[in-house]
GROMACS .gro file of C-alpha atoms in nm:
model
  385
    1UNK     CA    1  12.714  -2.011  -7.040
    2UNK     CA    2  12.943  -1.879  -6.770
    3UNK     CA    3  12.743  -2.038  -6.489
    4UNK     CA    4  12.852  -2.062  -6.128
    5UNK     CA    5  12.822  -2.384  -5.935
    6UNK     CA    6  12.765  -2.321  -5.563
    7UNK     CA    7  12.969  -2.488  -5.294
    8UNK     CA    8  13.318  -2.492  -5.448
    9UNK     CA    9  13.559  -2.328  -5.209
   10UNK     CA   10  13.934  -2.274  -5.212
   11UNK     CA   11  14.185  -2.025  -5.076
   12UNK     CA   12  14.506  -1.880  -5.211
   13UNK     CA   13  14.804  -1.856  -4.974
   14UNK     CA   14  14.941  -1.557  -5.158
   15UNK     CA   15  14.716  -1.334  -5.369
   16UNK     CA   16  14.869  -1.215  -5.695
   17UNK     CA   17  14.881  -0.855  -5.810
   18UNK     CA   18  14.633  -0.775  -6.085
   19UNK     CA   19  14.826  -0.736  -6.409
   20UNK     CA   20  14.771  -0.725  -6.778
   21UNK     CA   21  14.502  -0.908  -6.973
   22UNK     CA   22  14.771  -1.148  -7.093
   23UNK     CA   23  14.861  -1.235  -6.733
   24UNK     CA   24  14.495  -1.288  -6.645
   25UNK     CA   25  14.458  -1.523  -6.943
   26UNK     CA   26  14.772  -1.712  -6.844
   27UNK     CA   27  14.633  -1.772  -6.495
   28UNK     CA   28  14.304  -1.901  -6.638
   29UNK     CA   29  14.484  -2.138  -6.875
   30UNK     CA   30  14.699  -2.274  -6.594
   31UNK     CA   31  14.391  -2.338  -6.383
   32UNK     CA   32  14.198  -2.491  -6.672
   33UNK     CA   33  14.459  -2.716  -6.828
   34UNK     CA   34  14.795  -2.683  -6.655
   35UNK     CA   35  14.695  -2.911  -6.370
   36UNK     CA   36  14.538  -3.154  -6.621
   37UNK     CA   37  14.251  -3.215  -6.382
   38UNK     CA   38  13.879  -3.153  -6.359
   39UNK     CA   39  13.830  -2.997  -6.018
   40UNK     CA   40  13.450  -2.984  -6.021
   41UNK     CA   41  13.185  -3.072  -6.275
   42UNK     CA   42  12.837  -2.961  -6.376
   43UNK     CA   43  12.600  -3.168  -6.592
   44UNK     CA   44  12.257  -3.067  -6.718
   45UNK     CA   45  12.009  -3.261  -6.933
   46UNK     CA   46  12.243  -3.551  -7.004
   47UNK     CA   47  12.112  -3.908  -6.987
   48UNK     CA   48  11.968  -3.970  -6.637
   49UNK     CA   49  12.088  -3.633  -6.513
   50UNK     CA   50  11.845  -3.345  -6.513
   51UNK     CA   51  12.115  -3.160  -6.322
   52UNK     CA   52  12.419  -3.287  -6.133
   53UNK     CA   53  12.680  -3.078  -5.952
   54UNK     CA   54  13.000  -3.241  -5.826
   55UNK     CA   55  13.194  -3.002  -5.612
   56UNK     CA   56  13.526  -3.185  -5.589
   57UNK     CA   57  13.722  -3.439  -5.788
   58UNK     CA   58  14.065  -3.570  -5.695
   59UNK     CA   59  14.343  -3.720  -5.899
   60UNK     CA   60  14.198  -4.072  -5.846
   61UNK     CA   61  13.820  -4.102  -5.812
   62UNK     CA   62  13.598  -4.400  -5.732
   63UNK     CA   63  13.225  -4.374  -5.802
   64UNK     CA   64  12.958  -4.607  -5.663
   65UNK     CA   65  12.579  -4.625  -5.675
   66UNK     CA   66  12.291  -4.862  -5.742
   67UNK     CA   67  12.195  -4.983  -6.089
   68UNK     CA   68  12.073  -4.698  -6.309
   69UNK     CA   69  12.211  -4.438  -6.070
   70UNK     CA   70  12.417  -4.291  -6.353
   71UNK     CA   71  12.771  -4.421  -6.294
   72UNK     CA   72  12.840  -4.503  -6.658
   73UNK     CA   73  12.650  -4.190  -6.766
   74UNK     CA   74  12.889  -3.981  -6.558
   75UNK     CA   75  13.189  -4.146  -6.721
   76UNK     CA   76  13.037  -4.078  -7.064
   77UNK     CA   77  12.984  -3.711  -6.977
   78UNK     CA   78  13.345  -3.683  -6.861
   79UNK     CA   79  13.464  -3.858  -7.177
   80UNK     CA   80  13.272  -3.616  -7.396
   81UNK     CA   81  13.405  -3.319  -7.203
   82UNK     CA   82  13.770  -3.421  -7.191
   83UNK     CA   83  13.756  -3.544  -7.552
   84UNK     CA   84  13.612  -3.216  -7.685
   85UNK     CA   85  13.287  -3.388  -7.791
   86UNK     CA   86  13.464  -3.552  -8.085
   87UNK     CA   87  13.238  -3.739  -8.333
   88UNK     CA   88  13.443  -4.055  -8.271
   89UNK     CA   89  13.349  -4.042  -7.905
   90UNK     CA   90  12.981  -3.983  -7.981
   91UNK     CA   91  12.979  -4.284  -8.214
   92UNK     CA   92  13.163  -4.501  -7.962
   93UNK     CA   93  12.919  -4.415  -7.682
   94UNK     CA   94  12.614  -4.492  -7.894
   95UNK     CA   95  12.772  -4.814  -8.024
   96UNK     CA   96  12.871  -4.940  -7.679
   97UNK     CA   97  12.515  -4.881  -7.558
   98UNK     CA   98  12.376  -5.063  -7.864
   99UNK     CA   99  12.167  -4.757  -7.943
  100UNK     CA  100  12.211  -4.788  -8.318
  101UNK     CA  101  11.932  -5.003  -8.453
  102UNK     CA  102  11.856  -4.852  -8.791
  103UNK     CA  103  11.920  -5.050  -9.104
  104UNK     CA  104  12.219  -4.928  -9.305
  105UNK     CA  105  11.985  -4.813  -9.581
  106UNK     CA  106  11.738  -4.638  -9.353
  107UNK     CA  107  11.730  -4.265  -9.297
  108UNK     CA  108  11.892  -4.203  -8.959
  109UNK     CA  109  11.786  -3.841  -8.906
  110UNK     CA  110  11.419  -3.883  -8.816
  111UNK     CA  111  11.483  -4.096  -8.509
  112UNK     CA  112  11.857  -4.071  -8.465
  113UNK     CA  113  11.998  -4.241  -8.152
  114UNK     CA  114  12.176  -3.916  -8.059
  115UNK     CA  115  11.846  -3.827  -7.889
  116UNK     CA  116  11.924  -4.086  -7.622
  117UNK     CA  117  12.196  -3.854  -7.489
  118UNK     CA  118  11.934  -3.597  -7.388
  119UNK     CA  119  11.753  -3.626  -7.056
  120UNK     CA  120  11.419  -3.801  -7.117
  121UNK     CA  121  11.509  -3.794  -7.489
  122UNK     CA  122  11.401  -3.430  -7.513
  123UNK     CA  123  11.626  -3.273  -7.774
  124UNK     CA  124  11.453  -2.939  -7.719
  125UNK     CA  125  11.668  -2.903  -7.407
  126UNK     CA  126  12.039  -2.816  -7.416
  127UNK     CA  127  12.301  -3.044  -7.262
  128UNK     CA  128  12.557  -2.861  -7.050
  129UNK     CA  129  12.895  -2.999  -6.947
  130UNK     CA  130  13.144  -2.772  -6.780
  131UNK     CA  131  13.424  -2.745  -6.528
  132UNK     CA  132  13.460  -2.465  -6.273
  133UNK     CA  133  13.761  -2.301  -6.112
  134UNK     CA  134  13.854  -1.986  -5.921
  135UNK     CA  135  13.918  -1.661  -6.103
  136UNK     CA  136  14.070  -1.349  -5.952
  137UNK     CA  137  13.849  -1.041  -5.939
  138UNK     CA  138  14.029  -0.749  -6.092
  139UNK     CA  139  14.119  -0.475  -5.847
  140UNK     CA  140  14.044  -0.672  -5.529
  141UNK     CA  141  14.198  -0.968  -5.351
  142UNK     CA  142  13.893  -1.190  -5.400
  143UNK     CA  143  13.807  -1.480  -5.625
  144UNK     CA  144  13.497  -1.606  -5.795
  145UNK     CA  145  13.407  -1.932  -5.962
  146UNK     CA  146  13.421  -1.930  -6.339
  147UNK     CA  147  13.302  -2.216  -6.555
  148UNK     CA  148  13.413  -2.313  -6.904
  149UNK     CA  149  13.255  -2.592  -7.100
  150UNK     CA  150  13.013  -2.718  -7.364
  151UNK     CA  151  12.656  -2.662  -7.472
  152UNK     CA  152  12.527  -2.954  -7.683
  153UNK     CA  153  12.205  -2.913  -7.880
  154UNK     CA  154  12.016  -3.016  -8.193
  155UNK     CA  155  11.962  -2.802  -8.499
  156UNK     CA  156  11.672  -2.965  -8.684
  157UNK     CA  157  11.455  -2.664  -8.753
  158UNK     CA  158  11.548  -2.640  -9.120
  159UNK     CA  159  11.500  -2.904  -9.393
  160UNK     CA  160  11.825  -3.085  -9.464
  161UNK     CA  161  11.991  -2.919  -9.164
  162UNK     CA  162  11.976  -3.198  -8.906
  163UNK     CA  163  12.295  -3.142  -8.708
  164UNK     CA  164  12.439  -3.191  -8.364
  165UNK     CA  165  12.578  -2.858  -8.243
  166UNK     CA  166  12.853  -2.806  -7.988
  167UNK     CA  167  12.947  -2.467  -7.847
  168UNK     CA  168  13.253  -2.438  -7.627
  169UNK     CA  169  13.278  -2.130  -7.404
  170UNK     CA  170  13.642  -2.083  -7.306
  171UNK     CA  171  13.905  -1.815  -7.246
  172UNK     CA  172  13.910  -1.729  -7.616
  173UNK     CA  173  13.534  -1.693  -7.647
  174UNK     CA  174  13.275  -1.929  -7.795
  175UNK     CA  175  13.374  -2.191  -8.050
  176UNK     CA  176  13.086  -2.346  -8.245
  177UNK     CA  177  13.087  -2.670  -8.440
  178UNK     CA  178  12.814  -2.865  -8.623
  179UNK     CA  179  12.814  -3.235  -8.715
  180UNK     CA  180  12.562  -3.382  -8.958
  181UNK     CA  181  12.354  -3.656  -8.799
  182UNK     CA  182  12.410  -3.864  -9.113
  183UNK     CA  183  12.779  -3.876  -9.023
  184UNK     CA  184  12.712  -4.012  -8.674
  185UNK     CA  185  12.644  -4.371  -8.775
  186UNK     CA  186  12.843  -4.688  -8.701
  187UNK     CA  187  12.874  -4.751  -9.076
  188UNK     CA  188  13.096  -4.449  -9.130
  189UNK     CA  189  13.335  -4.515  -8.844
  190UNK     CA  190  13.695  -4.470  -8.954
  191UNK     CA  191  13.984  -4.684  -8.838
  192UNK     CA  192  14.001  -4.683  -8.460
  193UNK     CA  193  14.197  -4.400  -8.302
  194UNK     CA  194  14.213  -4.241  -7.962
  195UNK     CA  195  14.097  -3.886  -7.916
  196UNK     CA  196  14.362  -3.680  -7.741
  197UNK     CA  197  14.474  -3.814  -7.405
  198UNK     CA  198  14.137  -3.944  -7.291
  199UNK     CA  199  14.088  -4.321  -7.272
  200UNK     CA  200  13.768  -4.505  -7.179
  201UNK     CA  201  13.792  -4.868  -7.069
  202UNK     CA  202  13.444  -5.010  -7.121
  203UNK     CA  203  13.322  -5.330  -6.959
  204UNK     CA  204  13.384  -5.494  -7.298
  205UNK     CA  205  13.750  -5.389  -7.266
  206UNK     CA  206  13.985  -5.328  -7.560
  207UNK     CA  207  13.983  -5.504  -7.895
  208UNK     CA  208  14.296  -5.623  -8.073
  209UNK     CA  209  14.340  -5.305  -8.280
  210UNK     CA  210  14.320  -5.083  -7.974
  211UNK     CA  211  14.581  -5.290  -7.791
  212UNK     CA  212  14.811  -5.276  -8.092
  213UNK     CA  213  14.786  -4.896  -8.113
  214UNK     CA  214  14.844  -4.847  -7.740
  215UNK     CA  215  15.138  -5.088  -7.724
  216UNK     CA  216  15.305  -4.921  -8.023
  217UNK     CA  217  15.301  -4.594  -7.827
  218UNK     CA  218  15.514  -4.734  -7.544
  219UNK     CA  219  15.732  -5.002  -7.709
  220UNK     CA  220  16.102  -4.960  -7.625
  221UNK     CA  221  16.021  -4.715  -7.345
  222UNK     CA  222  16.030  -4.748  -6.966
  223UNK     CA  223  15.652  -4.796  -6.975
  224UNK     CA  224  15.706  -5.149  -7.103
  225UNK     CA  225  15.861  -5.232  -6.765
  226UNK     CA  226  15.571  -5.059  -6.590
  227UNK     CA  227  15.321  -5.286  -6.766
  228UNK     CA  228  15.523  -5.599  -6.687
  229UNK     CA  229  15.558  -5.495  -6.322
  230UNK     CA  230  15.179  -5.461  -6.302
  231UNK     CA  231  15.126  -5.809  -6.449
  232UNK     CA  232  15.373  -5.949  -6.195
  233UNK     CA  233  15.135  -5.842  -5.918
  234UNK     CA  234  14.922  -6.139  -6.027
  235UNK     CA  235  15.195  -6.368  -6.166
  236UNK     CA  236  15.556  -6.295  -6.054
  237UNK     CA  237  15.692  -6.543  -6.309
  238UNK     CA  238  15.609  -6.319  -6.607
  239UNK     CA  239  15.931  -6.185  -6.763
  240UNK     CA  240  15.831  -6.015  -7.086
  241UNK     CA  241  15.532  -5.911  -7.292
  242UNK     CA  242  15.475  -5.888  -7.666
  243UNK     CA  243  15.227  -5.906  -7.953
  244UNK     CA  244  15.221  -6.193  -8.201
  245UNK     CA  245  15.066  -6.167  -8.548
  246UNK     CA  246  14.767  -6.393  -8.612
  247UNK     CA  247  14.569  -6.444  -8.936
  248UNK     CA  248  14.195  -6.474  -8.888
  249UNK     CA  249  13.950  -6.676  -9.101
  250UNK     CA  250  13.865  -6.357  -9.290
  251UNK     CA  251  14.231  -6.314  -9.385
  252UNK     CA  252  14.255  -6.019  -9.149
  253UNK     CA  253  14.555  -5.975  -8.923
  254UNK     CA  254  14.516  -5.934  -8.549
  255UNK     CA  255  14.778  -5.905  -8.278
  256UNK     CA  256  14.760  -6.155  -7.990
  257UNK     CA  257  14.899  -6.039  -7.649
  258UNK     CA  258  15.145  -6.296  -7.511
  259UNK     CA  259  15.378  -6.311  -7.212
  260UNK     CA  260  15.708  -6.494  -7.168
  261UNK     CA  261  15.667  -6.714  -6.862
  262UNK     CA  262  15.883  -7.005  -6.741
  263UNK     CA  263  16.066  -7.012  -7.073
  264UNK     CA  264  15.749  -7.026  -7.282
  265UNK     CA  265  15.530  -6.786  -7.475
  266UNK     CA  266  15.182  -6.797  -7.323
  267UNK     CA  267  14.871  -6.613  -7.452
  268UNK     CA  268  14.776  -6.350  -7.197
  269UNK     CA  269  14.412  -6.454  -7.208
  270UNK     CA  270  14.515  -6.804  -7.093
  271UNK     CA  271  14.609  -6.649  -6.756
  272UNK     CA  272  14.253  -6.542  -6.681
  273UNK     CA  273  14.018  -6.247  -6.714
  274UNK     CA  274  14.179  -6.065  -6.422
  275UNK     CA  275  14.520  -6.064  -6.589
  276UNK     CA  276  14.372  -5.935  -6.915
  277UNK     CA  277  14.174  -5.667  -6.733
  278UNK     CA  278  14.479  -5.551  -6.536
  279UNK     CA  279  14.682  -5.536  -6.857
  280UNK     CA  280  14.419  -5.315  -7.021
  281UNK     CA  281  14.403  -5.081  -6.720
  282UNK     CA  282  14.778  -5.024  -6.696
  283UNK     CA  283  14.828  -5.006  -7.073
  284UNK     CA  284  14.562  -4.734  -7.096
  285UNK     CA  285  14.697  -4.554  -6.790
  286UNK     CA  286  15.055  -4.517  -6.920
  287UNK     CA  287  14.915  -4.395  -7.253
  288UNK     CA  288  14.701  -4.129  -7.084
  289UNK     CA  289  14.989  -3.913  -6.959
  290UNK     CA  290  14.865  -3.558  -6.885
  291UNK     CA  291  14.514  -3.677  -6.963
  292UNK     CA  292  14.222  -3.882  -6.837
  293UNK     CA  293  14.145  -4.251  -6.783
  294UNK     CA  294  13.787  -4.372  -6.734
  295UNK     CA  295  13.725  -4.731  -6.614
  296UNK     CA  296  13.378  -4.883  -6.597
  297UNK     CA  297  13.338  -5.162  -6.338
  298UNK     CA  298  13.695  -5.162  -6.214
  299UNK     CA  299  13.670  -5.489  -6.021
  300UNK     CA  300  13.579  -5.720  -6.311
  301UNK     CA  301  13.790  -6.034  -6.292
  302UNK     CA  302  14.023  -5.901  -6.022
  303UNK     CA  303  14.055  -6.104  -5.702
  304UNK     CA  304  14.002  -5.901  -5.387
  305UNK     CA  305  14.346  -5.989  -5.246
  306UNK     CA  306  14.530  -5.822  -5.533
  307UNK     CA  307  14.314  -5.509  -5.559
  308UNK     CA  308  14.490  -5.305  -5.284
  309UNK     CA  309  14.823  -5.340  -5.468
  310UNK     CA  310  14.662  -5.246  -5.798
  311UNK     CA  311  14.502  -4.935  -5.647
  312UNK     CA  312  14.834  -4.840  -5.485
  313UNK     CA  313  15.002  -4.864  -5.826
  314UNK     CA  314  14.726  -4.657  -5.986
  315UNK     CA  315  14.763  -4.383  -5.724
  316UNK     CA  316  15.138  -4.382  -5.785
  317UNK     CA  317  15.123  -4.376  -6.165
  318UNK     CA  318  14.837  -4.125  -6.175
  319UNK     CA  319  15.041  -3.880  -5.972
  320UNK     CA  320  15.367  -3.940  -6.160
  321UNK     CA  321  15.209  -3.920  -6.506
  322UNK     CA  322  14.952  -3.651  -6.420
  323UNK     CA  323  14.659  -3.870  -6.519
  324UNK     CA  324  14.316  -3.814  -6.368
  325UNK     CA  325  14.144  -4.148  -6.309
  326UNK     CA  326  13.769  -4.207  -6.278
  327UNK     CA  327  13.644  -4.557  -6.200
  328UNK     CA  328  13.310  -4.716  -6.107
  329UNK     CA  329  13.238  -5.026  -5.902
  330UNK     CA  330  12.963  -5.233  -5.739
  331UNK     CA  331  13.209  -5.423  -5.521
  332UNK     CA  332  13.266  -5.364  -5.151
  333UNK     CA  333  13.605  -5.536  -5.186
  334UNK     CA  334  13.697  -5.277  -5.445
  335UNK     CA  335  13.587  -4.993  -5.216
  336UNK     CA  336  13.790  -5.135  -4.926
  337UNK     CA  337  14.096  -5.176  -5.150
  338UNK     CA  338  14.060  -4.821  -5.279
  339UNK     CA  339  14.035  -4.692  -4.922
  340UNK     CA  340  14.344  -4.890  -4.817
  341UNK     CA  341  14.549  -4.735  -5.099
  342UNK     CA  342  14.400  -4.391  -5.035
  343UNK     CA  343  14.509  -4.407  -4.671
  344UNK     CA  344  14.870  -4.448  -4.787
  345UNK     CA  345  14.859  -4.106  -4.955
  346UNK     CA  346  14.998  -3.818  -4.751
  347UNK     CA  347  14.764  -3.574  -4.925
  348UNK     CA  348  14.399  -3.673  -4.882
  349UNK     CA  349  14.291  -3.451  -5.173
  350UNK     CA  350  14.458  -3.684  -5.423
  351UNK     CA  351  14.160  -3.920  -5.387
  352UNK     CA  352  13.784  -3.882  -5.400
  353UNK     CA  353  13.501  -4.126  -5.324
  354UNK     CA  354  13.152  -4.040  -5.452
  355UNK     CA  355  12.814  -4.210  -5.436
  356UNK     CA  356  12.542  -4.136  -5.691
  357UNK     CA  357  12.191  -4.148  -5.545
  358UNK     CA  358  11.886  -4.192  -5.767
  359UNK     CA  359  11.571  -4.172  -5.551
  360UNK     CA  360  11.240  -4.265  -5.721
  361UNK     CA  361  11.083  -3.965  -5.895
  362UNK     CA  362  11.365  -3.736  -5.779
  363UNK     CA  363  11.676  -3.582  -5.930
  364UNK     CA  364  12.002  -3.777  -5.911
  365UNK     CA  365  12.240  -3.627  -5.656
  366UNK     CA  366  12.590  -3.705  -5.534
  367UNK     CA  367  12.724  -3.774  -5.185
  368UNK     CA  368  13.095  -3.723  -5.122
  369UNK     CA  369  13.270  -3.936  -4.862
  370UNK     CA  370  13.585  -3.775  -4.720
  371UNK     CA  371  13.851  -4.029  -4.630
  372UNK     CA  372  13.763  -4.043  -4.261
  373UNK     CA  373  13.391  -4.080  -4.329
  374UNK     CA  374  13.455  -4.362  -4.575
  375UNK     CA  375  13.672  -4.537  -4.318
  376UNK     CA  376  13.401  -4.507  -4.054
  377UNK     CA  377  13.139  -4.642  -4.296
  378UNK     CA  378  13.354  -4.944  -4.375
  379UNK     CA  379  13.433  -5.006  -4.008
  380UNK     CA  380  13.069  -4.993  -3.900
  381UNK     CA  381  12.958  -5.191  -4.206
  382UNK     CA  382  12.741  -4.907  -4.341
  383UNK     CA  383  12.624  -4.967  -4.698
  384UNK     CA  384  12.762  -4.694  -4.920
  385UNK     CA  385  12.773  -4.864  -5.258
   0.00000   0.00000   0.00000
């Protein structure tokens, strides 16, 4: 499982002195989780990816590519990895893709939609998701790449033993967990909850319950002002934000987002899709402190004139809150806005722009655009989306 991914390079300004096993472990833990970032990523046998090696991620990452190039698949792989392959995440992914089609009373093991996660639906192969970093070689002032991550596979060789198996290889050894396929159905989903500090903003955006949970986490904190400031990028006349209780036809209670504007309470949705989308992005971002935010189709509903300011705010908040952001787009306006905000950063490594390429009958591969190359492509009108 400890596989090396070629091409990752880094240097240390000051090599440390080899010490005890405890010190070695401390260094590994700092590199793995202290920075709260995925520095590189390896995927094997997941969705459209036979293999995919990404050599560098930044704090804020924008991913482009044609339809079916694997942009959403990459976000799903990152969500699984950062969320420790939690059953809630597996169910959410399959539900969002509408991959559950069995009747509630049907047996779900024989043709369970979990098989869709495997490349070409071949569950005989093992999915690999892992992150790589530099590890000091004992006794010499050299470093090697070491990778920690997950093996995902099926265990259906024994009657009544149809399970989804995860094995995590980390500093403490291998941790194994099995989940019954019968538990991975949309009919057994518990009340919505977030898994750790990883948040995925699908194209369908958040539902009322999700908004309520996220807002409760920041009410009466400085993050309330952060959310309002973001909304003011679109409408400067917004003063406050809140949730109002509403009874549905089914006697259920949902919370309606409203803003206080020009002395009146106005439903947020009345101000347009862009306002709602921006609210969801910033609300998720401030709740993902020391974690990860994944945004599918960033540009939806957002006018191109406001996008540079939104990206600038995201760069700022991501750095301050130690959140690693991954977003996808099809929009050239979004790419240009991202580049404009990226250029404002003193440290180029804070950002990363990647293009997924999916040639016919070939393996998906990634092209990284350093900041200067992206600028040249935009200036000369080269298509990089």
